[in-house]
Amino acid sequence: NAGVTQTPKFQVLKTGQSMTLQCAQDMNHEYMSWYRQDPGMGLRLIHYSVGAGITDQGEVPNGYNVSRSTTEDFPLRLLSAAPSQTSVYFCASSYSTDRGIGYTFGSGTRLTVV
Amino acid sequence: GNSVTQMEGPVTLSEEAFLTINCTYTATGYPSLFWYVQYPGEGLQLLLKATKADDKGSNKGFEATYRKETTSFHLEKGSVQVSDSAVYFCARAGAGNMLTFGGGTRLMVKP
């Protein structure tokens, strides 16, 4: 059981380049989300999805796009990379039942924009 | 909106000292509450959680009690070890299973 798989683990981009951070989960979780972690600021929500075909913006969505065509995959697209997007990105999947909520995080993608 | 406030660090303790990291949250309904730990260079690991008022989450000697009356979820450990040195995040769940995190508290334990 792989859990949540993020690729790549590290990436360096030049300002203005675009790229896609991949996130895949094999637990059939309904919910998926993307967070960025900046020094001293904790994790902030970028975008989230409550199911295939449904996405919504989080706290810091500008400069990012997402789509959820399948339950398993939730890619994050950087449209035109900026130095302010240098960060560590975490993808998470989660479930919600009568017995509670559970989350699984990927291992993160460290992105540097120069 | 939802928010989580936790004490700023770093918190520096000697081995075997008592640890408290304060966490308060905005009270919209009865959100599930979490503590995550992040070791250097690694991702987030769930430390413990609580889903309703007066629940006590516990794991690896850490405990936190869901206090509805004070909207708090303080993390405690009776005797810290050097291996507990890490960054600790308090978080609350919201609509759409979104998590709102506190800013993190760095704990440094000295031998």
mmCIF file of C-alpha atoms in Angstrom, chain A residues 31 35 37 40-43 45 48 50 90 94-96 100-103 105 107, chain B residues 32 34 36 38 42-44 49 51 89 93 95-99 101-104:
data_model
loop_
_atom_site.group_PDB
_atom_site.id
_atom_site.type_symbol
_atom_site.label_atom_id
_atom_site.label_comp_id
_atom_site.label_asym_id
_atom_site.label_seq_id
_atom_site.Cartn_x
_atom_site.Cartn_y
_atom_site.Cartn_z
ATOM 1 C CA TYR A 31 -10.749 14.180 -0.347
ATOM 2 C CA TYR A 35 -0.443 22.673 1.051
ATOM 3 C CA GLN A 37 5.080 25.051 3.849
ATOM 4 C CA GLY A 40 7.933 29.926 10.231
ATOM 5 C CA MET A 41 4.464 29.922 8.674
ATOM 6 C CA GLY A 42 3.190 26.397 9.079
ATOM 7 C CA LEU A 43 1.253 24.833 6.231
ATOM 8 C CA LEU A 45 -3.910 25.329 1.944
ATOM 9 C CA TYR A 48 -8.561 21.087 -2.311
ATOM 10 C CA VAL A 50 -13.959 16.816 -2.226
ATOM 11 C CA PHE A 90 2.661 18.616 0.517
ATOM 12 C CA SER A 94 -8.290 12.047 3.565
ATOM 13 C CA TYR A 95 -11.487 10.266 4.434
ATOM 14 C CA SER A 96 -14.430 11.175 6.602
ATOM 15 C CA GLY A 100 -13.886 10.101 12.360
ATOM 16 C CA ILE A 101 -11.484 11.727 9.947
ATOM 17 C CA GLY A 102 -8.057 10.542 8.820
ATOM 18 C CA TYR A 103 -5.342 12.118 6.705
ATOM 19 C CA PHE A 105 0.401 13.102 3.684
ATOM 20 C CA SER A 107 6.595 13.076 1.587
ATOM 21 C CA SER B 32 -11.534 17.243 14.861
ATOM 22 C CA PHE B 34 -4.714 17.018 15.502
ATOM 23 C CA TYR B 36 1.499 16.515 13.804
ATOM 24 C CA GLN B 38 7.897 16.965 11.619
ATOM 25 C CA GLU B 42 11.003 14.810 6.728
ATOM 26 C CA GLY B 43 7.285 15.076 6.089
ATOM 27 C CA LEU B 44 4.394 15.283 8.542
ATOM 28 C CA LYS B 49 -5.914 13.328 17.392
ATOM 29 C CA THR B 51 -12.661 14.070 17.542
ATOM 30 C CA PHE B 89 1.970 21.494 14.446
ATOM 31 C CA ALA B 93 -10.323 20.042 10.392
ATOM 32 C CA ALA B 95 -15.380 21.922 5.710
ATOM 33 C CA GLY B 96 -14.249 19.770 2.805
ATOM 34 C CA ASN B 97 -11.796 18.035 5.140
ATOM 35 C CA MET B 98 -9.523 21.069 4.896
ATOM 36 C CA LEU B 99 -6.913 21.285 7.598
ATOM 37 C CA PHE B 101 -2.532 24.527 10.789
ATOM 38 C CA GLY B 102 -0.913 26.584 13.463
ATOM 39 C CA GLY B 103 2.455 28.130 12.709
ATOM 40 C CA GLY B 104 4.427 25.301 14.283
#
